[in-house]
Coordinates of C-alpha atoms in Angstrom, one line a residue:
X1 CA -1.3 22.3 7.7
X2 CA 1.0 19.4 8.6
X3 CA 4.7 19.3 8.5
X4 CA 6.1 17.5 5.5
X5 CA 9.7 16.4 5.3
X6 CA 11.0 18.2 2.2
X7 CA 13.9 17.4 -0.1
X8 CA 14.3 21.0 -1.2
X9 CA 17.4 21.9 0.9
X10 CA 19.2 18.7 -0.1
X11 CA 18.4 19.1 -3.8
X12 CA 19.7 22.6 -3.8
X13 CA 22.8 21.5 -2.1
X14 CA 23.5 18.9 -4.8
X15 CA 22.8 21.3 -7.7
X16 CA 25.1 23.9 -6.3
X17 CA 27.8 21.3 -5.7
X18 CA 27.7 20.2 -9.3
X19 CA 27.9 23.7 -10.5
X20 CA 30.9 24.5 -8.3
X21 CA 32.8 21.3 -9.3
X22 CA 32.6 22.2 -13.0
X23 CA 33.8 25.8 -12.7
X24 CA 37.0 27.1 -11.2
X25 CA 38.6 30.5 -10.4
X26 CA 35.5 32.5 -11.0
X27 CA 36.1 34.6 -7.9
X28 CA 32.4 34.4 -7.0
X29 CA 31.2 33.7 -3.5
X30 CA 28.0 31.7 -3.1
X31 CA 25.7 33.3 -0.5
X32 CA 22.2 32.1 -1.4
X33 CA 22.8 28.3 -1.1
X34 CA 25.1 26.0 0.7
X35 CA 27.7 24.1 -1.3
X36 CA 28.2 20.4 -0.5
X37 CA 31.7 20.8 0.9
X38 CA 30.5 23.3 3.4
X39 CA 27.3 21.5 4.4
X40 CA 27.8 20.3 8.0
X41 CA 24.4 19.0 9.0
X42 CA 23.2 19.0 12.6
X43 CA 20.6 16.7 14.0
X44 CA 18.0 19.2 12.9
X45 CA 19.2 19.0 9.3
X46 CA 19.0 15.2 9.0
X47 CA 15.3 15.1 8.0
X48 CA 16.3 17.2 4.9
X49 CA 19.2 14.9 4.1
X50 CA 17.0 11.8 4.0
X51 CA 13.8 13.5 2.7
X52 CA 14.2 12.3 -0.9
X53 CA 14.0 8.7 0.3
X54 CA 10.6 9.2 1.8
X55 CA 9.2 11.8 -0.7
X56 CA 9.4 9.1 -3.4
X57 CA 6.8 7.1 -1.5
X58 CA 4.1 9.7 -2.1
X59 CA 3.6 9.2 -5.9
X60 CA 4.4 5.5 -5.4
X61 CA 1.7 4.7 -2.8
X62 CA -1.5 6.7 -3.5
X63 CA -0.5 8.4 -6.7
X64 CA -1.5 7.6 -10.3
X65 CA -1.0 3.9 -11.1
X66 CA 0.8 3.5 -7.8
X67 CA 1.0 0.7 -5.3
X68 CA -2.7 1.2 -4.3
X69 CA -3.8 0.4 -7.9
X70 CA -1.4 -2.5 -8.4
X71 CA -2.7 -4.2 -5.2
X72 CA -6.4 -3.5 -5.6
X73 CA -7.1 -3.7 -9.4
X74 CA -6.2 -7.4 -9.8
X75 CA -8.0 -8.4 -6.7
X76 CA -11.7 -9.0 -5.7
X77 CA -12.7 -5.8 -3.9
X78 CA -12.2 -3.0 -6.3
X79 CA -12.7 -2.8 -10.1
X80 CA -12.4 0.0 -12.7
X81 CA -15.0 -0.5 -15.4
X82 CA -15.4 1.6 -18.5
X83 CA -17.6 4.6 -17.7
X84 CA -19.7 7.0 -19.9
X85 CA -16.9 9.5 -19.4
X86 CA -14.1 7.2 -20.3
X87 CA -11.9 4.8 -18.3
X88 CA -11.2 2.3 -21.0
X89 CA -7.7 3.7 -21.5
X90 CA -6.6 1.1 -24.0
X91 CA -8.0 -1.7 -21.9
X92 CA -5.4 -1.5 -19.1
X93 CA -8.0 -1.8 -16.3
X94 CA -9.7 -4.6 -18.0
X95 CA -6.4 -6.5 -18.3
X96 CA -5.6 -5.9 -14.7
X97 CA -9.0 -7.2 -13.6
X98 CA -8.8 -10.3 -15.9
X99 CA -5.1 -11.0 -15.1
X100 CA -4.1 -10.4 -18.7
X101 CA -1.5 -7.7 -18.0
X102 CA 1.7 -7.7 -20.1
X103 CA 5.3 -6.7 -19.6
X104 CA 4.6 -3.6 -21.7
X105 CA 1.8 -1.8 -19.9
X106 CA 2.4 0.9 -17.3
X107 CA 0.5 -1.1 -14.7
X108 CA 2.4 -2.6 -13.0
X109 CA 5.6 -1.4 -14.6
X110 CA 5.3 2.0 -12.8
X111 CA 5.7 0.2 -9.5
X112 CA 9.1 -1.3 -10.5
X113 CA 10.3 2.2 -11.5
X114 CA 9.2 3.8 -8.3
X115 CA 10.8 1.1 -6.2
X116 CA 14.2 1.5 -7.9
X117 CA 14.0 5.2 -7.8
X118 CA 13.7 4.9 -4.0
X119 CA 16.5 2.3 -3.9
X120 CA 18.8 4.4 -6.0
X121 CA 18.1 7.4 -3.8
X122 CA 18.9 5.5 -0.7
X123 CA 22.2 4.2 -2.2
X124 CA 23.1 7.8 -3.2
X125 CA 22.5 9.2 0.2
X126 CA 24.4 6.3 1.9
X127 CA 27.3 6.9 -0.4
X128 CA 27.4 10.7 0.3
X129 CA 27.3 10.1 4.0
X130 CA 29.9 7.2 4.1
X131 CA 32.2 9.0 1.7
X132 CA 32.1 12.2 3.8
X133 CA 30.6 14.3 1.0
X134 CA 27.9 15.0 3.4
X135 CA 29.8 15.0 6.7
X136 CA 27.2 13.8 9.2
X137 CA 28.8 13.8 12.6
X138 CA 25.7 13.5 14.8
X139 CA 23.7 10.3 14.7
X140 CA 25.5 8.9 11.7
X141 CA 25.1 5.2 12.6
X142 CA 21.4 5.6 13.3
X143 CA 20.7 7.5 10.0
X144 CA 22.6 4.9 8.0
X145 CA 20.5 2.2 9.7
X146 CA 17.3 4.1 8.9
X147 CA 18.3 4.4 5.2
X148 CA 19.1 0.6 5.0
X149 CA 15.7 -0.2 6.5
X150 CA 14.0 2.1 4.0
X151 CA 15.8 0.3 1.2
X152 CA 14.7 -3.0 2.6
X153 CA 11.1 -1.7 2.6
X154 CA 11.4 -0.9 -1.1
X155 CA 12.9 -4.4 -1.7
X156 CA 10.0 -6.0 0.3
X157 CA 7.6 -4.5 -2.2
X158 CA 9.7 -5.8 -5.2
X159 CA 9.9 -9.2 -3.4
X160 CA 6.1 -9.4 -3.2
X161 CA 5.3 -8.1 -6.7
X162 CA 8.2 -9.0 -9.0
X163 CA 10.1 -11.6 -7.0
X164 CA 13.3 -12.1 -8.9
X165 CA 15.0 -8.7 -9.0
X166 CA 18.5 -7.2 -8.9
X167 CA 19.8 -6.3 -5.5
X168 CA 21.8 -3.1 -5.9
X169 CA 23.6 -1.5 -2.9
X170 CA 26.6 0.3 -4.5
X171 CA 25.7 3.7 -5.9
X172 CA 29.0 3.9 -7.8
X173 CA 28.7 0.6 -9.5
X174 CA 28.8 0.9 -13.3
X175 CA 28.3 -2.8 -14.4
X176 CA 24.8 -4.1 -15.2
X177 CA 23.3 -5.5 -12.0
X178 CA 22.8 -9.2 -11.7
X179 CA 19.4 -10.7 -11.1
X180 CA 18.8 -12.2 -7.7
X181 CA 16.3 -15.1 -6.9
X182 CA 13.2 -14.4 -4.9
X183 CA 14.9 -16.3 -2.0
X184 CA 17.9 -14.1 -2.2
X185 CA 15.7 -11.0 -2.1
X186 CA 13.8 -12.4 0.9
X187 CA 17.0 -13.1 2.8
X188 CA 18.3 -9.6 2.0
X189 CA 15.2 -7.9 3.3
X190 CA 15.3 -10.0 6.6
X191 CA 19.0 -9.4 7.1
X192 CA 18.9 -5.7 6.4
X193 CA 15.9 -5.1 8.8
X194 CA 17.2 -7.4 11.6
X195 CA 20.7 -6.0 11.5
X196 CA 19.6 -2.3 11.6
X197 CA 16.3 -2.0 13.5
X198 CA 18.1 -2.0 16.9
X199 CA 19.8 1.2 15.9
X200 CA 16.5 3.0 15.1
X201 CA 14.7 5.3 17.3
X202 CA 12.0 3.9 19.6
X203 CA 10.3 7.2 19.8
X204 CA 6.7 7.5 18.6
X205 CA 6.2 11.2 18.1
X206 CA 6.5 14.0 15.5
X207 CA 10.2 13.3 15.1
X208 CA 9.6 9.8 13.8
X209 CA 6.3 10.2 12.1
X210 CA 6.5 9.2 8.5
X211 CA 9.9 7.7 9.1
X212 CA 11.1 4.2 9.9
X213 CA 11.5 3.9 13.6
X214 CA 12.1 0.5 15.4
X215 CA 8.5 -0.4 15.4
X216 CA 7.9 0.4 11.7
X217 CA 10.9 -1.8 10.9
X218 CA 9.4 -4.5 13.0
X219 CA 6.2 -4.3 11.0
X220 CA 8.2 -4.8 7.8
X221 CA 9.7 -7.9 9.4
X222 CA 6.3 -9.2 10.5
X223 CA 4.7 -8.8 7.1
X224 CA 7.7 -10.4 5.3
X225 CA 7.5 -13.4 7.7
X226 CA 3.8 -13.6 7.2
X227 CA 4.2 -14.2 3.5
X228 CA 7.4 -16.3 3.8
X229 CA 5.6 -19.5 2.6
X230 CA 4.6 -17.7 -0.6
X231 CA 8.0 -16.2 -1.1
X232 CA 10.3 -19.1 -0.3
X233 CA 8.1 -22.1 0.4
X234 CA 8.7 -22.2 4.1
X235 CA 6.2 -20.7 6.6
X236 CA 7.6 -18.6 9.4
X237 CA 4.6 -18.2 11.7
X238 CA 6.6 -18.2 14.9
X239 CA 8.9 -15.5 13.7
X240 CA 6.0 -13.4 12.5
X241 CA 4.4 -13.7 16.0
X242 CA 7.6 -12.7 17.7
X243 CA 7.9 -9.6 15.5
X244 CA 4.3 -8.7 16.3
X245 CA 4.7 -9.3 20.0
X246 CA 7.7 -7.0 20.1
X247 CA 5.4 -4.2 18.9
X248 CA 2.3 -5.2 21.0
X249 CA 4.3 -5.6 24.2
X250 CA 5.8 -2.1 23.9
X251 CA 2.4 -0.7 24.4
X252 CA 2.9 2.5 22.4
X253 CA 0.2 1.8 19.7
X254 CA -3.5 1.3 20.2
X255 CA -6.7 0.7 18.2
X256 CA -8.5 4.0 17.6
X257 CA -11.9 4.0 19.3
X258 CA -13.5 5.2 16.0
X259 CA -12.5 3.5 12.8
X260 CA -13.1 6.7 10.8
X261 CA -10.5 8.6 12.8
X262 CA -7.7 6.5 11.3
X263 CA -8.4 7.9 7.9
X264 CA -9.6 11.4 8.5
X265 CA -8.0 14.4 6.8
X266 CA -5.8 15.3 9.8
X267 CA -4.9 11.7 10.7
X268 CA -1.2 12.2 11.6
X269 CA -2.0 12.2 15.3
X270 CA -3.6 8.7 15.2
X271 CA -2.2 6.4 17.8
X272 CA -2.9 3.4 15.5
X273 CA -0.6 4.4 12.7
X274 CA 2.8 2.7 12.9
X275 CA 4.0 3.9 9.5
X276 CA 2.1 6.2 7.1
X277 CA 3.0 8.2 4.0
X278 CA 2.3 11.9 4.8
X279 CA 0.3 13.8 2.2
X280 CA -0.8 17.4 2.0
X281 CA -3.4 18.9 -0.3
X282 CA -0.9 21.6 -1.5
X283 CA 2.6 20.7 -0.4
X284 CA 2.5 16.9 -1.0
X285 CA -0.4 16.6 -3.5
X286 CA -0.1 13.0 -4.8
X287 CA -3.0 11.3 -2.9
X288 CA -5.7 11.2 -5.6
X289 CA -7.7 8.2 -4.6
X290 CA -10.9 10.3 -4.3
X291 CA -10.4 11.7 -7.8
X292 CA -10.3 8.2 -9.3
X293 CA -13.3 6.9 -7.5
X294 CA -15.9 9.7 -7.3
X295 CA -18.2 10.4 -10.2
X296 CA -17.7 13.9 -11.7
X297 CA -21.1 15.0 -10.5
X298 CA -20.0 14.4 -6.9
X299 CA -18.2 17.7 -7.1
X300 CA -21.5 19.3 -6.3
X301 CA -22.1 17.1 -3.2
X302 CA -18.9 18.3 -1.5
X303 CA -18.5 21.7 -3.2
X304 CA -15.1 20.4 -4.4
X305 CA -12.6 22.7 -6.1
X306 CA -11.7 19.9 -8.5
X307 CA -14.0 17.7 -10.5
X308 CA -13.4 14.0 -9.9
X309 CA -12.7 11.5 -12.7
X310 CA -15.2 8.8 -11.8
X311 CA -13.5 5.5 -12.3
X312 CA -13.2 2.6 -9.8
X313 CA -15.8 1.2 -7.4
X314 CA -16.5 -1.8 -5.2
X315 CA -17.1 -5.2 -6.6
X316 CA -20.7 -5.9 -5.7
X317 CA -19.9 -9.5 -4.6
X318 CA -17.6 -8.1 -1.9
X319 CA -20.2 -5.5 -0.7
X320 CA -22.6 -8.4 -0.2
X321 CA -20.3 -10.1 2.3
X322 CA -20.7 -7.4 5.0
X323 CA -22.9 -7.9 8.0
X324 CA -25.5 -5.1 7.9
X325 CA -24.5 -4.2 11.5
X326 CA -20.8 -3.7 10.6
X327 CA -20.2 0.0 10.5
X328 CA -17.1 -0.5 8.4
X329 CA -19.5 -0.8 5.4
X330 CA -20.6 2.8 5.8
X331 CA -17.2 3.9 6.9
X332 CA -15.4 2.5 3.9
X333 CA -17.9 3.0 1.0
X334 CA -20.0 5.9 -0.3
X335 CA -23.4 4.4 -1.1
X336 CA -26.9 5.5 -2.0
X337 CA -28.3 9.0 -2.6
X338 CA -25.9 11.9 -2.5
X339 CA -27.2 15.5 -2.1
X340 CA -25.7 18.9 -2.7
X341 CA -25.6 21.5 0.1
X342 CA -29.0 22.8 -1.0
X343 CA -30.6 19.4 -0.6
X344 CA -30.9 18.5 -4.3
X345 CA -30.2 14.9 -5.3
X346 CA -27.0 14.6 -7.3
X347 CA -26.4 10.9 -7.8
X348 CA -27.5 7.6 -6.3
X349 CA -24.7 5.0 -6.1
X350 CA -26.1 1.5 -6.4
X351 CA -24.5 -1.9 -5.6
X352 CA -24.7 -3.0 -9.2
X353 CA -22.1 -3.0 -12.0
X354 CA -23.1 -4.2 -15.5
X355 CA -19.6 -5.3 -16.5
X356 CA -16.0 -4.3 -17.0
X357 CA -16.6 -3.1 -20.5
X358 CA -19.7 -0.9 -19.9
X359 CA -21.4 0.6 -16.9
X360 CA -23.4 3.7 -15.9
X361 CA -22.0 6.6 -13.9
X362 CA -23.9 5.7 -10.7
X363 CA -23.0 2.0 -10.7
X364 CA -20.9 0.7 -7.9
X365 CA -20.2 2.0 -4.4
X366 CA -17.3 4.4 -4.2
X367 CA -14.3 4.5 -1.9
X368 CA -15.1 6.8 1.0
X369 CA -12.7 5.4 3.6
X370 CA -10.3 8.4 3.3
X371 CA -12.3 11.4 4.5
X372 CA -13.1 13.8 1.6
X373 CA -13.7 17.2 3.2
X374 CA -16.0 19.9 1.9
X375 CA -14.2 21.9 -0.7
X376 CA -11.7 19.2 -1.4
X377 CA -9.0 19.8 -4.0
X378 CA -7.6 17.4 -6.5
X379 CA -5.3 16.0 -3.7
X380 CA -6.2 14.8 -0.2
X381 CA -4.2 15.7 2.9
X382 CA -5.0 12.3 4.5
X383 CA -1.9 10.3 5.2
X384 CA -1.9 6.8 3.7
X385 CA -1.4 3.9 6.2
X386 CA 1.2 1.3 5.4
X387 CA 1.2 -0.4 8.8
X388 CA -1.3 0.2 11.6
X389 CA -1.8 -1.5 14.9
X390 CA -4.7 -3.5 13.6
X391 CA -2.3 -5.0 11.1
X392 CA -0.1 -6.3 13.8
X393 CA -3.0 -7.8 15.8
X394 CA -4.4 -9.5 12.6
X395 CA -1.0 -10.8 11.5
X396 CA -0.5 -12.4 14.9
X397 CA -4.0 -13.8 14.8
X398 CA -3.5 -15.3 11.4
X399 CA -0.3 -17.0 12.5
X400 CA -2.0 -18.4 15.6
X401 CA -4.8 -19.7 13.5
X402 CA -2.5 -21.4 11.1
X403 CA -0.6 -23.0 14.0
X404 CA -3.9 -24.5 15.3
X405 CA -4.5 -22.0 18.1
X406 CA -7.8 -20.8 16.7
X407 CA -9.3 -19.7 20.0
X408 CA -6.4 -17.4 20.8
X409 CA -6.6 -16.0 17.3
X410 CA -10.3 -15.3 17.8
X411 CA -9.6 -13.2 20.8
X412 CA -7.5 -10.8 18.7
X413 CA -10.0 -10.7 15.8
X414 CA -12.7 -9.9 18.3
X415 CA -10.6 -7.1 19.7
X416 CA -10.3 -5.6 16.2
X417 CA -14.0 -6.1 15.4
X418 CA -15.4 -4.5 18.6
X419 CA -15.4 -0.9 17.3
X420 CA -17.2 -1.9 14.2
X421 CA -20.2 -3.2 16.1
X422 CA -20.1 -1.0 19.2
X423 CA -22.9 1.3 18.1
X424 CA -25.0 -1.3 16.4
X425 CA -25.0 -4.9 17.8
X426 CA -22.0 -5.3 20.2
X427 CA -22.6 -9.0 20.6
X428 CA -21.8 -9.5 16.9
X429 CA -18.2 -8.4 17.5
X430 CA -17.3 -11.7 19.2
X431 CA -16.0 -14.5 17.0
X432 CA -14.9 -18.0 18.0
X433 CA -12.0 -20.2 16.9
X434 CA -14.6 -22.4 15.2
X435 CA -15.8 -19.4 13.2
X436 CA -12.4 -18.6 11.9
X437 CA -11.9 -22.1 10.6
X438 CA -14.9 -21.8 8.3
X439 CA -14.9 -20.9 4.6
X440 CA -15.6 -17.5 3.1
X441 CA -19.0 -16.0 2.7
X442 CA -17.9 -14.4 -0.6
X443 CA -20.1 -15.7 -3.4
X444 CA -17.3 -16.3 -5.9
X445 CA -18.2 -16.8 -9.5
X446 CA -18.6 -15.0 -12.9
X447 CA -21.1 -12.1 -12.9
X448 CA -23.2 -11.0 -15.9
X449 CA -25.9 -8.3 -15.5
X450 CA -25.6 -8.5 -11.7
X451 CA -26.1 -12.3 -11.6
X452 CA -23.5 -14.9 -10.6
X453 CA -23.7 -17.2 -13.7
X454 CA -20.9 -19.6 -12.8
X455 CA -21.2 -19.9 -9.0
X456 CA -18.2 -21.2 -7.1
X457 CA -18.8 -19.9 -3.6
X458 CA -16.1 -19.6 -0.9
X459 CA -16.8 -22.4 1.5
X460 CA -13.8 -24.4 0.2
X461 CA -11.3 -21.7 1.1
X462 CA -9.2 -22.7 4.0
X463 CA -9.6 -20.1 6.8
X464 CA -11.8 -18.2 4.4
X465 CA -13.6 -16.5 7.3
X466 CA -10.4 -15.0 8.3
X467 CA -9.8 -13.8 4.8
X468 CA -13.2 -12.1 5.0
X469 CA -12.1 -10.4 8.2
X470 CA -9.0 -9.1 6.4
X471 CA -11.3 -7.7 3.7
X472 CA -13.7 -5.9 6.0
X473 CA -10.9 -4.4 8.1
X474 CA -8.4 -3.4 5.3
X475 CA -10.5 -2.8 2.2
X476 CA -9.0 -0.1 0.0
X477 CA -5.7 -0.1 1.9
X478 CA -3.6 -1.9 -0.8
X479 CA -3.7 -5.3 1.0
X480 CA -5.9 -7.5 -1.0
X481 CA -3.7 -8.9 -3.8
X482 CA -1.2 -10.1 -1.2
X483 CA -3.9 -11.6 1.0
X484 CA -5.6 -13.4 -1.9
X485 CA -2.3 -15.0 -2.9
X486 CA -1.5 -16.1 0.7
X487 CA -5.0 -17.7 1.0
X488 CA -4.7 -19.5 -2.4
X489 CA -7.6 -17.5 -4.0
X490 CA -5.7 -15.2 -6.4
X491 CA -5.1 -17.8 -9.1
X492 CA -8.0 -20.2 -8.4
X493 CA -11.2 -18.3 -7.9
X494 CA -13.5 -16.4 -10.3
X495 CA -15.0 -13.0 -9.3
X496 CA -17.0 -10.4 -11.2
X497 CA -15.6 -10.8 -14.7
X498 CA -12.3 -12.3 -13.9
X499 CA -11.4 -15.9 -14.3
X500 CA -8.2 -17.6 -13.2
X501 CA -5.5 -17.1 -15.8
X502 CA -2.4 -19.0 -14.6
X503 CA -0.6 -19.4 -11.3
X504 CA 2.4 -17.5 -12.8
X505 CA 0.2 -14.3 -12.4
X506 CA 1.1 -14.3 -8.7
X507 CA 4.2 -12.5 -9.9
X508 CA 4.2 -9.5 -12.2
X509 CA 6.6 -9.5 -15.2
X510 CA 9.8 -7.6 -15.3
X511 CA 9.2 -4.6 -17.5
X512 CA 10.3 -5.0 -21.2
X513 CA 12.3 -1.8 -20.9
X514 CA 14.4 -3.3 -18.1
X515 CA 14.9 -6.6 -20.0
X516 CA 16.0 -4.6 -23.1
X517 CA 18.7 -2.7 -21.3
X518 CA 20.0 -5.4 -18.9
X519 CA 21.1 -8.7 -20.5
X520 CA 21.5 -10.2 -17.0
X521 CA 17.8 -10.3 -16.5
X522 CA 15.6 -13.3 -17.1
X523 CA 11.9 -12.8 -17.5
X524 CA 9.6 -14.3 -14.8
X525 CA 8.0 -17.6 -15.8
X526 CA 4.9 -17.3 -18.0
X527 CA 5.6 -13.9 -19.6

């Protein structure tokens, strides 16, 4: 069982401190817990001090209606149709697919709440350290830098999803926070990361796993620069390349020889993971991606302790884009006949989905990218990748492509593709610069009863072939919404039973609950 940074010690410290501060002259000594005034953390205690900042990421990323859902449900790879066992849920998944979400529904409002929970936690811990309430004497400067980078990461997600949000850094502030423009949030993220990453550890080992070291901070910087044109109207390809090169040139991360190994149950030793959110099936049980995708009958296939819920699946149009020799198809999706340990057929997953309102239990390939072991519980122990080395190579490749250096970009894309064709047709791994300048092979258009009735195609998408490469490599990793926006597809193309519904949908609304309690907030355009 892996080691999970836990907030328990710190939480106990705070509760006891609150109790002691409200009672006087009781003549009672506290032996079972440490009061805040007597807590003198050593270097070994620091993970417990900052643990709440990171533990918040577990429900936020792969948990119920988390970041995974918000990035994948509105995009063109994954869909959650109504099933015989439910999954209508008031139409929330249909609205996400059709880009009809409102400022009232929990998707995507849960993401806003999760981000600000993390930001508030960072601000609290920074205040406690800087005020001396938690007297950190060893590595204080580095721990404050790490906290600020973590806060910048939370803000980078708000920047991408909600855009115009309040920037809050003072834990003691009592006034209603003012709203910042998307440009101001962008500048804040860049500034916080660049000013603090030099103070972070360069180690790549157990002491920095699941935490922001210098290279994970660099990955935040690279991804923010990659999307700069979307965020502020000015591309920053050279700055993204520089951030990627700093990680590449260090030589501490590599592509795993086997794609599946990045996502296996015990993936914490992967040399490809730059930053991942640690999960554990018992101690950190919020990774429920398998529960949402597998049909309930699949419990028999894997002798699972828990019965899955049977919701989302692959959009058939995306499945049709794969080359048959690309092993990422099998490594990412559960398809075809599934048998129980005795050899009896349980279910046959087919690449067909009737529609968003109605479908059968076996329709649509299921997410199998994250290993689901025999006897799986309702939570997986697989750590969820936020940044991996393939990200860095592909971000650099995209920037080179957009700068007119297609042949150089193709070398990096070929490098990433090689493991996917090594055991089938190795020659197919190679791509050329000319290949990457082609359109997409995705057959965009409206689908009814398995037929594309309003064909659009993808030939007109600039660098569409590169967008395809991103889909094949990063499917079901919470990338797709961001990528579709950057390539101009999110608000222009039709897929499955989604039609474009306004360019303003590239930003989510500010939740109504936040608008009601903060008069300084102005709703995003269109809502």
